[in-house]
XYZ file of C-alpha atoms in Angstrom:
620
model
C -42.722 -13.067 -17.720
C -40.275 -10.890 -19.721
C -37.175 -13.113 -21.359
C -34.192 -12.386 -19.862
C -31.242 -11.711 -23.182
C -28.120 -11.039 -23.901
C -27.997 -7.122 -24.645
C -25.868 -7.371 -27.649
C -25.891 -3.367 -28.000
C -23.978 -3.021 -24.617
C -21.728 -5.667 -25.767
C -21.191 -3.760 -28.832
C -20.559 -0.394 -27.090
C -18.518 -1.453 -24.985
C -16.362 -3.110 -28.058
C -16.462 0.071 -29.212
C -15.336 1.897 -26.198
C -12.426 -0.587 -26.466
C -11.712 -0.166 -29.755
C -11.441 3.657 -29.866
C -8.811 3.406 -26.746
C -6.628 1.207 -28.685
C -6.895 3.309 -32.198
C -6.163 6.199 -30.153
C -2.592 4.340 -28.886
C -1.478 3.764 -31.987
C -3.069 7.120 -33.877
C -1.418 8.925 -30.750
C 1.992 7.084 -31.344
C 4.997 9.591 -32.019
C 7.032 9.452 -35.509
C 10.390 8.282 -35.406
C 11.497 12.321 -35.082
C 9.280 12.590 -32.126
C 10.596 9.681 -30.666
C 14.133 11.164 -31.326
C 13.332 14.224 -29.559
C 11.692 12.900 -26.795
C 15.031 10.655 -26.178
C 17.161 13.734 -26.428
C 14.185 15.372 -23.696
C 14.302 11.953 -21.490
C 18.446 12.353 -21.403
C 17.724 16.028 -20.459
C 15.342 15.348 -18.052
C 17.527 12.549 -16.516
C 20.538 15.262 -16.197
C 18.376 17.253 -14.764
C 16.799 14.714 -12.158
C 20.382 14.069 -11.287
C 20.954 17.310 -10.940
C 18.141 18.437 -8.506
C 18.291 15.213 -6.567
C 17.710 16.482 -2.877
C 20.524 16.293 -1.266
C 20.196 14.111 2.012
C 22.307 16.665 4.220
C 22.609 20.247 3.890
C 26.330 21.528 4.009
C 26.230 22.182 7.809
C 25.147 19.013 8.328
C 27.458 16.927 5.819
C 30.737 15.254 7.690
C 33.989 17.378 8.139
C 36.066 16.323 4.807
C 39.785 16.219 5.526
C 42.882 15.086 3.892
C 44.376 12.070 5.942
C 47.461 12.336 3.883
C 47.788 16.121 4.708
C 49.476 16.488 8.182
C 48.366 20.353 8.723
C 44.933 19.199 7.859
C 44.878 16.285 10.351
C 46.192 19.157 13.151
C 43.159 21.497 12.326
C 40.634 18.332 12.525
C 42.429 16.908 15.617
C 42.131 20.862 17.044
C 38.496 21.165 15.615
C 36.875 18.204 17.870
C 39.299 18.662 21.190
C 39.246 15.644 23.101
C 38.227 12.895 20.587
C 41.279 14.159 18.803
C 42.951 11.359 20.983
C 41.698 8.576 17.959
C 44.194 8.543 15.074
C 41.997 9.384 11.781
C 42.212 6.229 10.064
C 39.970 4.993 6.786
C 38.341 2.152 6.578
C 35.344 -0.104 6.306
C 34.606 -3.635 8.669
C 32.099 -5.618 7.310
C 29.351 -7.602 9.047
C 27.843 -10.403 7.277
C 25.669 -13.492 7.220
C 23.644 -15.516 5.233
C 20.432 -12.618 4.751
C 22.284 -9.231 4.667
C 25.645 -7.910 4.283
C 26.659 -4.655 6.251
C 29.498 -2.238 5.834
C 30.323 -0.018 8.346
C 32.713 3.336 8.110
C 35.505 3.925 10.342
C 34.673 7.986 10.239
C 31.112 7.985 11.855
C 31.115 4.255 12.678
C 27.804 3.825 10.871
C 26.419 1.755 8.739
C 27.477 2.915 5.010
C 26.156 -0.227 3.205
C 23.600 -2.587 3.766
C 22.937 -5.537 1.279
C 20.289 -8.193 0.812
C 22.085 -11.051 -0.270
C 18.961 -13.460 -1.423
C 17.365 -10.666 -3.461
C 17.588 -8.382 -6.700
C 15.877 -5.616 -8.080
C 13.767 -5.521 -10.777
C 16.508 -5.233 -13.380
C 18.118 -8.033 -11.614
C 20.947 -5.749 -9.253
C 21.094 -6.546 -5.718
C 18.418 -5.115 -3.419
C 20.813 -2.097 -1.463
C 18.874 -0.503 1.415
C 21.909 1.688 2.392
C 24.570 2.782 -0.391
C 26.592 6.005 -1.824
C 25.993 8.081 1.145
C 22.169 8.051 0.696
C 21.728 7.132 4.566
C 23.516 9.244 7.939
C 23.466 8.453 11.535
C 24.583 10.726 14.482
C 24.503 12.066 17.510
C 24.694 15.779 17.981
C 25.962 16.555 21.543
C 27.800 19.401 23.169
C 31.357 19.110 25.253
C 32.544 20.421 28.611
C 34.770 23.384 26.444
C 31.705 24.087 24.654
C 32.231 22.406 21.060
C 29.033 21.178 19.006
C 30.223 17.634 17.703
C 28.530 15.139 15.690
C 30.001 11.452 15.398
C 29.492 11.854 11.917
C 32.909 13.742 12.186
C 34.659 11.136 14.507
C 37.028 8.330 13.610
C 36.192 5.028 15.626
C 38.695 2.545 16.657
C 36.910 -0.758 15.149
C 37.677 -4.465 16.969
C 36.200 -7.534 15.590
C 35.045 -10.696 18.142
C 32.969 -12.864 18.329
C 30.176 -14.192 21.181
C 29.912 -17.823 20.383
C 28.666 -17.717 16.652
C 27.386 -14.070 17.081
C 29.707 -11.263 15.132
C 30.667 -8.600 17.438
C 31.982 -5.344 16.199
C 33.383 -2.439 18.564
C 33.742 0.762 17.212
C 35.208 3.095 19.712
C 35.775 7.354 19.190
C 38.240 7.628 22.079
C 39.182 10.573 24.513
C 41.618 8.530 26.166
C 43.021 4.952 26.548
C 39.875 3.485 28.563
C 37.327 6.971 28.151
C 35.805 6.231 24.768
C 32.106 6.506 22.896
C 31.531 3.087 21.418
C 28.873 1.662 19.248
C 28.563 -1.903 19.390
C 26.945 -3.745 16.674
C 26.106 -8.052 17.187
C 25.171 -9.885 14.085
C 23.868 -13.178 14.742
C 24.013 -16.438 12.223
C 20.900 -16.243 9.610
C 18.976 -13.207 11.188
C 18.131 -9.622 9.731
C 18.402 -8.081 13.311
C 21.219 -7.036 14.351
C 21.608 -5.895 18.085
C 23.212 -2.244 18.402
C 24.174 -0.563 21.513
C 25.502 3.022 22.190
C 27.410 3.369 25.268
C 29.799 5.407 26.799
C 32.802 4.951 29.319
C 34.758 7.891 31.644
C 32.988 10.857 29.222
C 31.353 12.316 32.389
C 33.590 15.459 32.644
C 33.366 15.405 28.497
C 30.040 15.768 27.613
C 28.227 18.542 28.535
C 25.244 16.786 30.075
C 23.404 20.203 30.813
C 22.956 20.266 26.887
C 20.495 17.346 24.861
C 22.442 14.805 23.118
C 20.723 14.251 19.886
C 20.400 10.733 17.478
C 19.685 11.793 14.169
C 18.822 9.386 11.625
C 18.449 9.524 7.770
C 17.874 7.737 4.916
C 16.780 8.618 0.988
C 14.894 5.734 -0.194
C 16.636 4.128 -2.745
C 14.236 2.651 -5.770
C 13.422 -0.864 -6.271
C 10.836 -1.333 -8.348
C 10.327 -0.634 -12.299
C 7.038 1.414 -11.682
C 8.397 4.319 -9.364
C 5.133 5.586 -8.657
C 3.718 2.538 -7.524
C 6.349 1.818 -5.304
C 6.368 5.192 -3.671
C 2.509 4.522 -3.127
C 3.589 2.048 -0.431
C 6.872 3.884 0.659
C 6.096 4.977 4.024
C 7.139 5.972 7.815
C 5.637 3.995 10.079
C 6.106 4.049 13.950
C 4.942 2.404 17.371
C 4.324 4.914 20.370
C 2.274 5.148 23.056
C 1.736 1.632 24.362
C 1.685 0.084 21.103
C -0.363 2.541 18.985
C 0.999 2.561 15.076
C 1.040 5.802 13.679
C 2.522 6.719 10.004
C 3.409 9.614 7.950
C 1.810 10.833 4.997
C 2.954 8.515 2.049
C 1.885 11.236 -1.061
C 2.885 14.206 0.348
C 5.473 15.800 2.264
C 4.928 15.523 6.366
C 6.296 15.988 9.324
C 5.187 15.182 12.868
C 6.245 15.200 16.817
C 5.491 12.469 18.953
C 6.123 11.159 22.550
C 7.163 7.377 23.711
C 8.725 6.200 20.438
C 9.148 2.015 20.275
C 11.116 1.703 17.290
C 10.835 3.507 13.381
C 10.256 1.981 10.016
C 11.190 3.402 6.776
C 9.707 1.321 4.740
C 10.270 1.268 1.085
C 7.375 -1.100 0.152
C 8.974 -5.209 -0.225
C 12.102 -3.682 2.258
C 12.290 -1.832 5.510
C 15.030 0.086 7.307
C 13.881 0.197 11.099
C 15.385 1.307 14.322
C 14.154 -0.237 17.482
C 15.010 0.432 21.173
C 14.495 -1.054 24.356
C 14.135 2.142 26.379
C 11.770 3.774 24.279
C 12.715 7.588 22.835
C 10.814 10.365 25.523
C 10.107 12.227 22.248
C 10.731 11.999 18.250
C 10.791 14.257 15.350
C 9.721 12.893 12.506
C 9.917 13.898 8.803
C 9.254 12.739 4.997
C 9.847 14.210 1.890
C 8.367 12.783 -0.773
C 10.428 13.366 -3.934
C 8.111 11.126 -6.822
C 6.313 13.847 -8.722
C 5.317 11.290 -11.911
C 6.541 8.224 -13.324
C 9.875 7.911 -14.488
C 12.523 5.200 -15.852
C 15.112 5.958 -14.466
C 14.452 8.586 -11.312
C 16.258 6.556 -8.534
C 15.149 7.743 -5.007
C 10.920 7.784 -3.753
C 11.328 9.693 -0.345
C 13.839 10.987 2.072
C 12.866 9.999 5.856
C 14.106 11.621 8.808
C 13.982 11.491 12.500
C 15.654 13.254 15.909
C 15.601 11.409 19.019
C 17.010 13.174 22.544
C 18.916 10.278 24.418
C 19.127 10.086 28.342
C 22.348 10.822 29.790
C 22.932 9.132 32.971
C 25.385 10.416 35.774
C 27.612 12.037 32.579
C 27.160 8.714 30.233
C 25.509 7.078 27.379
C 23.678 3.667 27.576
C 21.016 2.505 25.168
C 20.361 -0.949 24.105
C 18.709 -0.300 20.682
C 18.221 -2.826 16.968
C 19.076 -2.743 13.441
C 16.738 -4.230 10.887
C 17.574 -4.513 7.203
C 15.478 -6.429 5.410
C 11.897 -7.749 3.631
C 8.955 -6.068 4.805
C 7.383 -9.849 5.323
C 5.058 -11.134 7.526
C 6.502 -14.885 7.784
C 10.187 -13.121 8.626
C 9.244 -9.962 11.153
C 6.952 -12.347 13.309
C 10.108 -13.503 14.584
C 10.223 -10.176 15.950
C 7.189 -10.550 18.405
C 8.912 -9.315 21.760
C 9.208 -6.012 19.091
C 6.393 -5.291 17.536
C 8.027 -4.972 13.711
C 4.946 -7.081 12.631
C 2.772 -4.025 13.026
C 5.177 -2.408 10.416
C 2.839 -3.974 7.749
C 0.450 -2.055 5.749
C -2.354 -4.923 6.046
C -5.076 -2.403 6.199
C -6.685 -0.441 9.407
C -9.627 -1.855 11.581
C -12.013 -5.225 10.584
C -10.112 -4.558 7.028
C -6.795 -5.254 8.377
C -7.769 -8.294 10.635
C -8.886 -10.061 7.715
C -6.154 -9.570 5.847
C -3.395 -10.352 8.541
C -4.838 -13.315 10.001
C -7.238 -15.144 7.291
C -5.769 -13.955 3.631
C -1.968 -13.867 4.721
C -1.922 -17.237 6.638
C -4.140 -18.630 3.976
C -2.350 -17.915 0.801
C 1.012 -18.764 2.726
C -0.209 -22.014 2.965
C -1.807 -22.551 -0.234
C 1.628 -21.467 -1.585
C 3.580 -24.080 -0.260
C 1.610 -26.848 -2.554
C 0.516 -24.789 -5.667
C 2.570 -22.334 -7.626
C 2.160 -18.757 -7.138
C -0.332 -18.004 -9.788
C -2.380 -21.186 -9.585
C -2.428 -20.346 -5.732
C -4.432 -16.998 -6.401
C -6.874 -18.366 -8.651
C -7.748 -21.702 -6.146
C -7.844 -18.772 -3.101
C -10.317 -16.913 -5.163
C -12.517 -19.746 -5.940
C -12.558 -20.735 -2.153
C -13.162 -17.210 -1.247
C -16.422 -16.439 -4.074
C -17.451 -20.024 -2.925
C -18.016 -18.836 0.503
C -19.375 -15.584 -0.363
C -21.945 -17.845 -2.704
C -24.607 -17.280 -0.356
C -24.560 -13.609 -0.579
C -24.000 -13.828 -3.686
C -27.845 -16.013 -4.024
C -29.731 -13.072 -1.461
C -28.373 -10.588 -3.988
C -29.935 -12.253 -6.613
C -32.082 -12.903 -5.425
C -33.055 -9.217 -4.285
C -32.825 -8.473 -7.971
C -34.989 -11.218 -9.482
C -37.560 -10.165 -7.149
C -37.560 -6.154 -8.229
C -37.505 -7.191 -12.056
C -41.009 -9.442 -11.144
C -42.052 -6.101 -9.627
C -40.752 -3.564 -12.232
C -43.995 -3.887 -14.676
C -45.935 -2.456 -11.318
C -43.455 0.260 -10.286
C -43.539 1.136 -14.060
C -47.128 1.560 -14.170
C -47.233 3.677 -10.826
C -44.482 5.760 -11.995
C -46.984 6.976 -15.209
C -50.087 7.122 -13.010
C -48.124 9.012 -10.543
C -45.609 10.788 -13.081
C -46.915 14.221 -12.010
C -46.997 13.798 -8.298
C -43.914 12.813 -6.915
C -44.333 12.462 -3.079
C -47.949 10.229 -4.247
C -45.416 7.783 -6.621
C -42.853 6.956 -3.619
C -45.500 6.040 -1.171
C -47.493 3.803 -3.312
C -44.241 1.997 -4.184
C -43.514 1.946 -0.589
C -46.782 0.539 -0.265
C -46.396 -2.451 -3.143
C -43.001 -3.244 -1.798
C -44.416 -3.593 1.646
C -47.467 -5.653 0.439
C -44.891 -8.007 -1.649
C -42.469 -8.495 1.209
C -39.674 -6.897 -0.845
C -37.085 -4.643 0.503
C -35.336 -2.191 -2.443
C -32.477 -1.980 0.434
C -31.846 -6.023 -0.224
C -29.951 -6.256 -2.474
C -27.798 -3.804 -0.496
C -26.722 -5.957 2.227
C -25.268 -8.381 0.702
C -22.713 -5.923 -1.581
C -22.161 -4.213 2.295
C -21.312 -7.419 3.966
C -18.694 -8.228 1.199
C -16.623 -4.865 1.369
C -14.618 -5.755 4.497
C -13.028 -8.889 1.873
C -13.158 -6.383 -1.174
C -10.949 -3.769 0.523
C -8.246 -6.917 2.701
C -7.877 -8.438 -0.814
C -7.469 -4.979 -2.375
C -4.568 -4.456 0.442
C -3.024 -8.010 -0.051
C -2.032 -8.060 -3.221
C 0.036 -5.221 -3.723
C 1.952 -5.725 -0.479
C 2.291 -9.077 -0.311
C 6.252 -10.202 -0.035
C 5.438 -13.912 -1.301
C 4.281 -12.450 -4.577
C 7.060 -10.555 -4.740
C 8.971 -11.314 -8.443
C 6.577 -14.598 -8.916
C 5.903 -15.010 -12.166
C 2.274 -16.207 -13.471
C 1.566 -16.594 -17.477
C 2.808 -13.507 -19.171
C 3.297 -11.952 -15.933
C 6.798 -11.781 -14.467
C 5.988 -10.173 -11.620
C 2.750 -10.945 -9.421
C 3.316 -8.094 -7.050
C 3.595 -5.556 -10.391
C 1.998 -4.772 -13.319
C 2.283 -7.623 -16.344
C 2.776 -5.924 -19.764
C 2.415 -7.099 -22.903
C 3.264 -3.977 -24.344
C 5.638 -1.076 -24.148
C 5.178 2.428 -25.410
C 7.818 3.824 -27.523
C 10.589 5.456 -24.543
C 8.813 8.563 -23.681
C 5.853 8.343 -24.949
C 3.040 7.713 -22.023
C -0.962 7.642 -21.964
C -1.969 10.108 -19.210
C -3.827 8.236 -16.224
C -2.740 4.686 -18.014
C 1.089 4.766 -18.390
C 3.090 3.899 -20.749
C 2.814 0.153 -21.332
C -0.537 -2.036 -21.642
C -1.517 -4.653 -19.402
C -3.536 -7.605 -20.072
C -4.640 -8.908 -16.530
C -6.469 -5.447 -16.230
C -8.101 -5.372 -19.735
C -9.466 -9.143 -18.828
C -10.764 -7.640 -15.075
C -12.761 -5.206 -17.487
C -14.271 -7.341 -19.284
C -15.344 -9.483 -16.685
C -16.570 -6.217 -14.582
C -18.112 -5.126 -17.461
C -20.404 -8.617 -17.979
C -21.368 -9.196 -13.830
C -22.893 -5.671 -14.487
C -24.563 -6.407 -17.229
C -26.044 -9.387 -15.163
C -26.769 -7.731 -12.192
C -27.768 -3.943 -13.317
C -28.146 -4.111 -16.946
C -31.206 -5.891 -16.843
C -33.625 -3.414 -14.767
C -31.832 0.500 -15.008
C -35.097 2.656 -15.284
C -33.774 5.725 -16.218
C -35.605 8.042 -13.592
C -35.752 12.075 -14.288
C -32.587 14.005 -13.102
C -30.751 10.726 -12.525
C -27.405 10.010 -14.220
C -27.788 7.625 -16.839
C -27.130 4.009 -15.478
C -26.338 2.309 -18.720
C -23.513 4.872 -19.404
C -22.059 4.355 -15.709
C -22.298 0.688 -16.434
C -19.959 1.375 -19.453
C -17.798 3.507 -17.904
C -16.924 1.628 -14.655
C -14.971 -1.299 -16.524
C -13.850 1.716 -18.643
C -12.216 3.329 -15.461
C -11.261 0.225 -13.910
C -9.339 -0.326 -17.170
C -7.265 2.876 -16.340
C -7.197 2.022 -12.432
C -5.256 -1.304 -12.683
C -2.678 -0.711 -15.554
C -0.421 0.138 -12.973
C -1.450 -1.727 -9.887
C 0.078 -5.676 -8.775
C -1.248 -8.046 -11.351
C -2.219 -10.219 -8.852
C -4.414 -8.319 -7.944
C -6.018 -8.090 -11.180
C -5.600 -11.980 -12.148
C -8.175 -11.908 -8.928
C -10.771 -9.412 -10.021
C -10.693 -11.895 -13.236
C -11.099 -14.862 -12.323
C -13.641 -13.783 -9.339
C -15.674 -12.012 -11.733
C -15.552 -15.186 -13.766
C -16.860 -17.132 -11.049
C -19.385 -15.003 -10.056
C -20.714 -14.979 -13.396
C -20.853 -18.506 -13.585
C -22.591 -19.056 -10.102
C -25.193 -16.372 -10.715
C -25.812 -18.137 -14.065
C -26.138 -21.866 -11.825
C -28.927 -19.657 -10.224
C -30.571 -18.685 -12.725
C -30.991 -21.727 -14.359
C -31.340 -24.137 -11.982
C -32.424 -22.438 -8.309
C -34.127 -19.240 -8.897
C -37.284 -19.491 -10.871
C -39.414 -16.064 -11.943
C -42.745 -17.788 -12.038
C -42.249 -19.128 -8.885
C -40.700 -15.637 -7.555
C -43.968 -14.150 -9.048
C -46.472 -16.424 -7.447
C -44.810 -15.797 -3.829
C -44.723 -12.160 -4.181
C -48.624 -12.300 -5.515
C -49.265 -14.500 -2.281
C -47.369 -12.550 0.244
C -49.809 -9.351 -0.942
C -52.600 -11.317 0.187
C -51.461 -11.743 3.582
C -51.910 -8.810 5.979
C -48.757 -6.687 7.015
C -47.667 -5.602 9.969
C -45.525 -2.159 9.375
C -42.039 -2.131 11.497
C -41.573 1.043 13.076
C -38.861 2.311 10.734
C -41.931 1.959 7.870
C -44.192 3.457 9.725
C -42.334 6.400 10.485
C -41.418 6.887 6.705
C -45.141 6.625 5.666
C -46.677 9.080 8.363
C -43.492 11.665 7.083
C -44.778 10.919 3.144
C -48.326 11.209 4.673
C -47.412 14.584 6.115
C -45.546 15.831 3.041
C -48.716 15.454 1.485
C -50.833 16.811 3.437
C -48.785 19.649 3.438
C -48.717 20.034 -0.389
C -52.002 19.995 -0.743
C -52.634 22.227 2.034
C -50.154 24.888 0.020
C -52.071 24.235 -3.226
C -55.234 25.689 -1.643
């Protein structure tokens, strides 16, 4: 039986692979002119970001600007928006505020101008803002008995502070009269994201034009959060419930744009945080939009996308009335539960189909509560050994499947040079000597295929996570980010890796790079207008390398360490379950014992059978 050994020349090349990558870093570094000119470019380019930031209203849309200390001007406005000119134009902001979130909401519009997390910070440690500097606008677009096109945007509200028990109850009234007003309500309860928000109207039958659609509008330019841009923009998305529960989202690289019917509430979400609108009586239609504005990476680009969406709202004998919800606040699974009667835990990127099941209800749950009793890091690494312990069987049929075909690759080698010049005759006596040896080439198969559906939920956990959000592990500050232990000169990047180096992803690599060794390295026949196998097993750690610089580090820290393991269970195997002679003798006895072809082989020899007939039928 052929030795099994440690092929020190892949090791080597692969070294060597390594090594060239990092001379090229620092033989690719710029000189300290280069790096002054490409910090006078980066303060160019910033000015220039600034400068072509898409602006979140066009000038028809953006809010009549008047002078409240011009008495002339106050006349035009007051002449401008007819009977709403009733409400003195007064400035000023009420604020709403718990323990979670702080809002702040305008007097002109009466919408929310500000919205605050008050238990969280950025990456560069300034307080998470969802809503701030005019990057968000709400409306509604309607048309009055005299004919005028108004948006609230333009109105003053009357605000009025109560309270319902502990609730926080602001009124915010645009009047046409003493009792004939359009109000917005807004109900903050104690220690709760959600905010209850009702639009309602009293005596405006006779005001609004109800022959004409009365139009929410709702916007909101994604403000950044994260110090990889890119990354978070990855998982910056519109998401939506219509249609008896169906989730549907927008594109999330690319610019989109869709129409739908029966409209449950909207998420923008901008990855860890999410702005979403819910109503009660769902929205008849929607029209939805994102722009995405992230064209590469950048330190110090500010916004990912801008969302948008127009609603039509029912008007009812002449009035308004439409109980609807505010949510500011972590796109987390243990706080929008709360939200069952809603539906907001949908919001969640956990994956689609058998890929998102696993993630939502066996990974989330169980790294929650491995969380609670282990810190963060330590938690990933005891979830991953639990996980590659229960994939351990797999793990043995693959193995196994392998240890059988290298007992068997002395044979296939030898019909591969007494068939080299006939093809079709090669393939059907191996078909033949893996049918006679009770060995299936497709084996070893299975058991990768029946360990995607955890491959892909883990590859969807980690990077939207909330609980790893900021958690620190090692060198890594950040479990939901990339860890660096290096950063490029300012300005100077890698193309496809970034501009920092990460370790978490260079140990992943290496550990790829060693399970293939064990599991392909050992039989690759290099067959005749094949790609070569040993270069692919270089080159997919090499890739992977580039892949994860900038992805969650948690979610390299688990490639690791379940690589690792792997390694070290295939190696029990090996020593101490699987043994070759043993492997041989079973294979040498199962060709003694007559086999009965399943119809799938059967079918596959009489086509081979065919072929060859054919073939030689040509020949002559």
């Amino acid at each position: 039986m052929e030795e099994k050994k440690l092929d020190i020349n892949s090791i080597i090349g692969f070294v060597l692979i390594f090594g060239i990558l990092i001379f090229m870093f620092y033989q690719n570094r710029p000189t300290p002119e280069e790096l002054a000119a490409q910090k006078a470019k980066q303060e160019q380019v910033a000015a220039q970001e600034k400068e072509d930031e898409t602006p979140l209203m066009t000038e028809e849309e953006a809010p009549l600007a008047i002078n409240l200390q011009d008495s002339t001007a106050i006349a035009n406005y007051k002449g401008a928006i007819g009977a709403f000119g009733y409400t003195t134009p007064t400035e000023g902001i009420t604020t709403l505020e718990n323990e979670l979130v702080t809002l702040k909401i305008d007097n002109k519009g009466g919408g929310i101008v500000e919205a605050k997390m008050r238990n969280f910070v950025t990456f560069d440690s300034v307080p998470v803002y969802l809503v701030k500097d005019g990057n968000a606008s709400f409306g509604l677009n309607f048309t009055t008995s005299d004919n005028r096109v108004l948006n609230t945007r333009d109105l003053y509200f009357e605000p009025s502070m109560d309270n319902n028990g502990e609730n926080q109850v602001l009124s915010m009234k645009a009047k046409v009269g003493p009792d004939k007003y359009l109000e917005y309500r807004y109900e903050m309860k104690p220690n709760d994201y959600l905010v209850d928000f009702t639009i309602r109207s009293q005596g405006l039958n006779g005001v609004i034009n109800s022959s004409k659609p009365v139009q929410l509008e709702w916007k909101l330019k994604g403000i950044r959060h994260s110090k990889s841009i890119q990354y978070e923009n990855r998982y910056t998305r519109l998401t939506y419930s219509h249609e008896d529960g169906k989730i549907s989202k927008l594109s999330e690289g690319k610019d989109d744009e869709e129409t739908e019917t029966d409209v449950k509430w909207l998420s923008y979400r901008q990855h860890f945080f999410s702005s979403i609108l819910a109503t009660e009586e769902h929205f008849k239609k929607a029209e939805l939009s994102s722009q995405n504005l992230v064209e590469e990476e950048s330190r110090t680009f500010g916004f990912t996308k801008v969302f948008g969406a127009k609603m039509p709202m029912e008007v009812n004998g002449g009035e308004l009335s439409q109980n609807m919800h505010w949510y500011y606040g972590p796109t987390d699974v243990d706080v929008l539960k709360h939200y069952e009667e809603l539906g907001l835990e949908d919001s969640i990127p956990f994956g689609w189909g058998i890929f998102g099941w696993i993630n939502r209800y066996v990974f989330t749950p169980f790294y929650s509560f491995l969380s609670t009793y282990f810190p963060y890091g330590i938690a990933i690494v005891i979830m991953t050994i639990l996980v590659r312990l229960a994939m351990s069987p797999v793990t043995y049929k693959s193995y196994l499947s392998q240890a059988k075909m290298k007992v068997l690759k002395p044979e296939i080698t030898e019909l591969g040079e007494k068939y080299k010049d006939n093809a079709m005759k090669k393939q059907q006596e191996t078909m033949k000597l893996y049918n006679k040896a009770g060995v299936s080439p497709m084996s070893g198969c299975v058991p990768a295929f029946l360990q995607m559906p955890i491959f892909y939920a883990l590859f969807m956990f980690f990077p939207t996570s909330f609980a790893l959000r900021q958690k620190s592990f090692l060198w890594a500050d950040d479990l939901s980010s990339f860890d660096t232990i290096y950063q490029f000169p300012e300005g100077f990047s890698i193309p496809f890796y970034g501009d920092h180096i990460s370790l978490f992803p260079i140990l992943a690599s290496i550990a790829i790079f060693f399970y293939m060794m064990m599991t392909t390295g050992q039989n690759m026949p290099q067959q005749p207008g094949m790609p070569n196998m040993k270069f692919i097993m270089y080159l997919m750690p090499f890739m992977m390398l580039f892949f994860f610089n900038n992805y969650a580090s948690g979610l390299s820290l688990y490639y690791f360490v379940s690589n690792l393991i792997t390694i070290g269970i295939m190696l029990v195997i090996k020593k101490f379950i699987l043994d070759d002679n043993k492997i041989h003798a079973q294979i040498q006895e199962n060709k003694q014992k007559p086999k009965k072809e399943n119809k799938f082989q059967r079918k596959m020899r009489e086509m081979m059978e065919q072929a060859e007939e054919q073939k030689k039928t040509g020949k002559k």
